[in-house]
mmCIF file of C-alpha atoms in Angstrom:
data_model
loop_
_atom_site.group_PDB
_atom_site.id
_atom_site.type_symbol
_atom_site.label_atom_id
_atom_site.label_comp_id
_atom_site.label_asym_id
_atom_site.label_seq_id
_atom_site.Cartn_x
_atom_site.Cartn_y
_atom_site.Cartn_z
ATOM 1 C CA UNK A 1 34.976 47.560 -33.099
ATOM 2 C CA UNK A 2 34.522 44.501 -34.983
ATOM 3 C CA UNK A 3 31.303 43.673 -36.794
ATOM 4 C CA UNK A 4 30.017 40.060 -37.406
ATOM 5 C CA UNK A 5 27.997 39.132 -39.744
ATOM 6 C CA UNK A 6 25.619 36.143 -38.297
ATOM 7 C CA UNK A 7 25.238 34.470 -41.629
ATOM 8 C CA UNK A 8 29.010 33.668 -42.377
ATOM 9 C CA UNK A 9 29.203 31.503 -39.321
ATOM 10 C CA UNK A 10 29.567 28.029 -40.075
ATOM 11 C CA UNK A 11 26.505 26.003 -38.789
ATOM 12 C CA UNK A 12 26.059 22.242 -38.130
ATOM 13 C CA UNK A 13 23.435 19.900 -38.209
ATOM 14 C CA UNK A 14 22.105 18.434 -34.945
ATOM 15 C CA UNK A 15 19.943 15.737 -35.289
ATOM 16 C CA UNK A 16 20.845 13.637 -31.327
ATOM 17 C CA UNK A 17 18.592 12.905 -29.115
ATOM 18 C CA UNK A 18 15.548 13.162 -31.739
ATOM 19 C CA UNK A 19 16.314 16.041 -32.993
ATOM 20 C CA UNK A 20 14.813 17.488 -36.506
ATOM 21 C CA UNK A 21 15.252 20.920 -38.224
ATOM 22 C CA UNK A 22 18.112 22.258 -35.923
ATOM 23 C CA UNK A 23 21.291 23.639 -36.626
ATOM 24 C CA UNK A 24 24.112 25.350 -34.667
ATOM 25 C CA UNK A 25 27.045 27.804 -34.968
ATOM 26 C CA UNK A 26 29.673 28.623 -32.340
ATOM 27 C CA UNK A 27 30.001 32.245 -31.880
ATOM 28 C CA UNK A 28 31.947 32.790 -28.475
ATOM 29 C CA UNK A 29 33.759 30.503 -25.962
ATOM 30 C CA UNK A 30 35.351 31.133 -22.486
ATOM 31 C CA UNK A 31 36.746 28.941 -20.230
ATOM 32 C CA UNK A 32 33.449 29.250 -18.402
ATOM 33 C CA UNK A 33 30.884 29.225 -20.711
ATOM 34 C CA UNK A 34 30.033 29.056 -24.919
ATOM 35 C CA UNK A 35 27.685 30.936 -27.148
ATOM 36 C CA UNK A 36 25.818 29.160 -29.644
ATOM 37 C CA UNK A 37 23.839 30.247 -32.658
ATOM 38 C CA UNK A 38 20.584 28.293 -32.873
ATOM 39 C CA UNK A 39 17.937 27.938 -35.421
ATOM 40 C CA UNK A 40 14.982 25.778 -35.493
ATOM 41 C CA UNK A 41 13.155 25.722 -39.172
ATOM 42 C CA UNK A 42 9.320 25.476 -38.460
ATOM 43 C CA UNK A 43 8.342 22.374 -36.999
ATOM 44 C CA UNK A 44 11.664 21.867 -35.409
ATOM 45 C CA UNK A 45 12.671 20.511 -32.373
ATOM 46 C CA UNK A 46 15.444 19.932 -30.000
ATOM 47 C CA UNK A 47 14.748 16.725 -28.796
ATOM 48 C CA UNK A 48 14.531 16.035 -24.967
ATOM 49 C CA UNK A 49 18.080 16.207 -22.981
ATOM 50 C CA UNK A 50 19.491 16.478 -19.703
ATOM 51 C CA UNK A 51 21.103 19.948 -19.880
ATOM 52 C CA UNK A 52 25.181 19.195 -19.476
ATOM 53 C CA UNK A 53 25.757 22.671 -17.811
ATOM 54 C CA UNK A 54 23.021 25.971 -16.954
ATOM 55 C CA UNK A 55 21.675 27.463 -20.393
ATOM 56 C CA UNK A 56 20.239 30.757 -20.818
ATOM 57 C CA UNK A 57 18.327 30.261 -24.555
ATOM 58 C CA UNK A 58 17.042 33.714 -26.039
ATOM 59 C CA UNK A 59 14.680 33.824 -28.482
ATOM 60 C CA UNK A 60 15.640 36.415 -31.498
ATOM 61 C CA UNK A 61 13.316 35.876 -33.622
ATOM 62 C CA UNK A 62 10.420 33.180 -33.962
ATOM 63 C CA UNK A 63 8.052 31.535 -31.314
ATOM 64 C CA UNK A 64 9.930 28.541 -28.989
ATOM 65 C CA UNK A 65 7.637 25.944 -26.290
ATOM 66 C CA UNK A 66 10.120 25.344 -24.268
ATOM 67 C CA UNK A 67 9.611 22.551 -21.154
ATOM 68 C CA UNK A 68 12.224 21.593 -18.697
ATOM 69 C CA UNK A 69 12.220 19.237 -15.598
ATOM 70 C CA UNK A 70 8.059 18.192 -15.054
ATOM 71 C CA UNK A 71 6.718 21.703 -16.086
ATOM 72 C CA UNK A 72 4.185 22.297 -18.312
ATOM 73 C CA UNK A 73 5.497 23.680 -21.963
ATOM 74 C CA UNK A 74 5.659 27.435 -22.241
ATOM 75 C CA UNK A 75 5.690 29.308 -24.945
ATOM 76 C CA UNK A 76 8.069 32.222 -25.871
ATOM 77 C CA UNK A 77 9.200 34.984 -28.326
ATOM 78 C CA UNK A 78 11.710 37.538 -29.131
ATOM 79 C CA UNK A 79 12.805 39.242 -25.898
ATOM 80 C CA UNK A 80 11.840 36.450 -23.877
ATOM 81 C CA UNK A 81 14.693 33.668 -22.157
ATOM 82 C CA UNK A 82 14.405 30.249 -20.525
ATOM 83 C CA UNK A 83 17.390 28.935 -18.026
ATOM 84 C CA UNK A 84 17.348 25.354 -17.078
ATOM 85 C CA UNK A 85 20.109 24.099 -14.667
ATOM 86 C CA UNK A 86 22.809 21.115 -15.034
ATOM 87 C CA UNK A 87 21.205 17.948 -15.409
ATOM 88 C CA UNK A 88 17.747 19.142 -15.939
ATOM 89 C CA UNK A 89 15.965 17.432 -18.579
ATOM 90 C CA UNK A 90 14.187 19.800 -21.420
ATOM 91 C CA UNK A 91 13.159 20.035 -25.074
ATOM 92 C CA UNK A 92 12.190 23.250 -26.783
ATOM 93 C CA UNK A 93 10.286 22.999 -30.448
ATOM 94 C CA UNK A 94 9.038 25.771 -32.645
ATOM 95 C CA UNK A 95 6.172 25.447 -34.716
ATOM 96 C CA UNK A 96 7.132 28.873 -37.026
ATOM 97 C CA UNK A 97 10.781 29.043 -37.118
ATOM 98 C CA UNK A 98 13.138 30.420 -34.264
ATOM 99 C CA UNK A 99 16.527 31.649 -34.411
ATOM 100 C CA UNK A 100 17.955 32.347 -30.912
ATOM 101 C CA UNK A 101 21.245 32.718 -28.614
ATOM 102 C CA UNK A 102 22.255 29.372 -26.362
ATOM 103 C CA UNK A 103 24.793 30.701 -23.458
ATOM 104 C CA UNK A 104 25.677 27.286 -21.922
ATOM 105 C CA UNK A 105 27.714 27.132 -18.603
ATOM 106 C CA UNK A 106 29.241 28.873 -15.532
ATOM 107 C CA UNK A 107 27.284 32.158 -15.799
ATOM 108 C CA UNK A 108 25.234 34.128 -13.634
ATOM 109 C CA UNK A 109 21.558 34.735 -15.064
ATOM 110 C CA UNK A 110 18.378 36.706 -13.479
ATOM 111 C CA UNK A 111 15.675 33.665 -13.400
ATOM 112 C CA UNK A 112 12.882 35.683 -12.536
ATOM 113 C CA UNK A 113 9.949 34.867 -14.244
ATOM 114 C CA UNK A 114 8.637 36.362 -17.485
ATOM 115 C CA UNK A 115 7.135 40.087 -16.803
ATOM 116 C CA UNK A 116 8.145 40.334 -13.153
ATOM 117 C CA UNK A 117 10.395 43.429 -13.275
ATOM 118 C CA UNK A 118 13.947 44.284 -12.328
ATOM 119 C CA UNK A 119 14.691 45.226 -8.389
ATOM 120 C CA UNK A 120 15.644 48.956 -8.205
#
Protein backbone atom coordinates (compact mmCIF):
# COMPACT_ATOMS: atom_id res chain seq x y z
CA UNK A 1 0.00 0.00 0.00
CA UNK A 2 1.07 3.38 -0.71
CA UNK A 3 -0.75 6.43 0.60
CA UNK A 4 -0.85 9.86 -1.22
CA UNK A 5 -1.38 12.73 0.17
CA UNK A 6 -3.48 15.06 -2.44
CA UNK A 7 -1.98 18.26 -1.20
CA UNK A 8 1.80 17.54 -1.97
CA UNK A 9 1.05 17.23 -5.63
CA UNK A 10 2.41 19.90 -7.58
CA UNK A 11 -0.41 21.97 -9.28
CA UNK A 12 -0.33 24.41 -12.25
CA UNK A 13 -2.10 27.26 -13.30
CA UNK A 14 -4.41 27.05 -16.32
CA UNK A 15 -5.59 30.09 -17.52
CA UNK A 16 -6.15 28.91 -21.91
CA UNK A 17 -8.95 29.19 -23.52
CA UNK A 18 -10.48 31.86 -20.92
CA UNK A 19 -9.84 30.22 -18.21
CA UNK A 20 -9.87 31.87 -14.47
CA UNK A 21 -9.42 30.26 -10.99
CA UNK A 22 -8.24 26.75 -12.22
CA UNK A 23 -5.44 24.75 -11.40
CA UNK A 24 -4.21 21.19 -12.13
CA UNK A 25 -2.02 18.33 -10.80
CA UNK A 26 -1.08 15.10 -12.58
CA UNK A 27 -1.74 12.18 -10.46
CA UNK A 28 -1.68 9.01 -12.83
CA UNK A 29 -0.76 8.37 -16.51
CA UNK A 30 -1.06 5.26 -18.81
CA UNK A 31 -0.40 4.89 -22.17
CA UNK A 32 -4.15 5.13 -22.58
CA UNK A 33 -5.35 7.61 -20.49
CA UNK A 34 -4.17 10.47 -17.51
CA UNK A 35 -5.60 11.48 -14.20
CA UNK A 36 -5.75 14.95 -13.33
CA UNK A 37 -6.35 16.79 -10.09
CA UNK A 38 -8.68 19.73 -10.66
CA UNK A 39 -9.78 22.61 -8.61
CA UNK A 40 -11.88 25.48 -9.48
CA UNK A 41 -11.81 28.41 -6.60
CA UNK A 42 -15.41 29.91 -6.52
CA UNK A 43 -16.28 31.68 -9.49
CA UNK A 44 -14.00 29.64 -11.59
CA UNK A 45 -14.20 28.42 -14.84
CA UNK A 46 -12.73 26.24 -17.43
CA UNK A 47 -13.22 28.10 -20.35
CA UNK A 48 -14.98 26.53 -23.45
CA UNK A 49 -12.81 23.69 -25.41
CA UNK A 50 -13.11 21.02 -27.78
CA UNK A 51 -12.34 17.99 -25.57
CA UNK A 52 -8.81 16.44 -27.17
CA UNK A 53 -9.77 12.84 -26.04
CA UNK A 54 -13.21 11.31 -23.82
CA UNK A 55 -13.15 12.81 -20.13
CA UNK A 56 -14.88 11.41 -17.28
CA UNK A 57 -14.77 14.72 -14.65
CA UNK A 58 -15.94 13.74 -10.98
CA UNK A 59 -16.92 16.10 -8.74
CA UNK A 60 -15.27 15.56 -5.04
CA UNK A 61 -16.23 18.18 -3.48
CA UNK A 62 -18.05 21.55 -4.54
CA UNK A 63 -20.96 22.27 -7.06
CA UNK A 64 -19.75 22.19 -11.11
CA UNK A 65 -22.42 23.51 -14.34
CA UNK A 66 -21.04 21.67 -16.64
CA UNK A 67 -22.30 22.09 -20.64
CA UNK A 68 -20.93 20.20 -23.52
CA UNK A 69 -21.84 20.09 -27.31
CA UNK A 70 -25.49 22.39 -27.60
CA UNK A 71 -26.92 21.14 -24.19
CA UNK A 72 -28.25 23.12 -21.74
CA UNK A 73 -25.75 23.62 -18.50
CA UNK A 74 -26.26 21.10 -15.74
CA UNK A 75 -25.41 21.30 -12.57
CA UNK A 76 -23.52 18.73 -10.38
CA UNK A 77 -22.00 17.68 -6.98
CA UNK A 78 -19.98 15.23 -5.14
CA UNK A 79 -20.82 11.74 -6.43
CA UNK A 80 -21.99 12.97 -9.58
CA UNK A 81 -19.71 12.65 -13.26
CA UNK A 82 -19.99 14.23 -16.70
CA UNK A 83 -18.24 12.39 -19.93
CA UNK A 84 -17.96 14.36 -23.05
CA UNK A 85 -16.38 12.63 -26.14
CA UNK A 86 -13.26 13.69 -28.47
CA UNK A 87 -13.84 16.82 -30.08
CA UNK A 88 -16.85 17.85 -28.22
CA UNK A 89 -16.88 21.32 -27.21
CA UNK A 90 -17.64 22.08 -23.25
CA UNK A 91 -16.95 24.43 -20.34
CA UNK A 92 -17.68 23.60 -16.74
CA UNK A 93 -17.65 26.69 -13.99
CA UNK A 94 -18.32 26.57 -10.31
CA UNK A 95 -19.82 29.25 -8.53
CA UNK A 96 -18.66 27.74 -4.74
CA UNK A 97 -15.47 26.02 -5.27
CA UNK A 98 -14.98 22.40 -6.77
CA UNK A 99 -12.22 20.10 -6.48
CA UNK A 100 -12.68 17.01 -8.71
CA UNK A 101 -10.92 13.97 -10.70
CA UNK A 102 -10.36 14.57 -14.77
CA UNK A 103 -9.73 10.88 -16.37
CA UNK A 104 -8.94 11.98 -19.97
CA UNK A 105 -8.62 9.31 -22.79
CA UNK A 106 -9.02 5.69 -24.02
CA UNK A 107 -11.28 4.44 -21.18
CA UNK A 108 -14.44 2.78 -20.93
CA UNK A 109 -17.12 4.83 -18.80
CA UNK A 110 -21.00 4.01 -17.92
CA UNK A 111 -22.77 7.29 -19.55
CA UNK A 112 -26.00 6.67 -18.21
CA UNK A 113 -27.62 9.52 -17.01
CA UNK A 114 -27.62 10.89 -13.47
CA UNK A 115 -30.00 8.61 -11.07
CA UNK A 116 -30.80 5.93 -13.64
CA UNK A 117 -29.42 2.84 -11.86
CA UNK A 118 -26.93 0.11 -12.62
CA UNK A 119 -28.24 -3.09 -14.86
CA UNK A 120 -28.25 -6.21 -12.59
Amino acid sequence: MHLVDLSGISERRVDANGSSGLSVGGLGLTSDAHLVVVHLRPGGVIGRHPAPARQLLVVVSGDATVAGGDSSPVEIGPGQAVVWEAGEPHETRSSGGLLGFLVEGDLDVRTGPVGEADPP
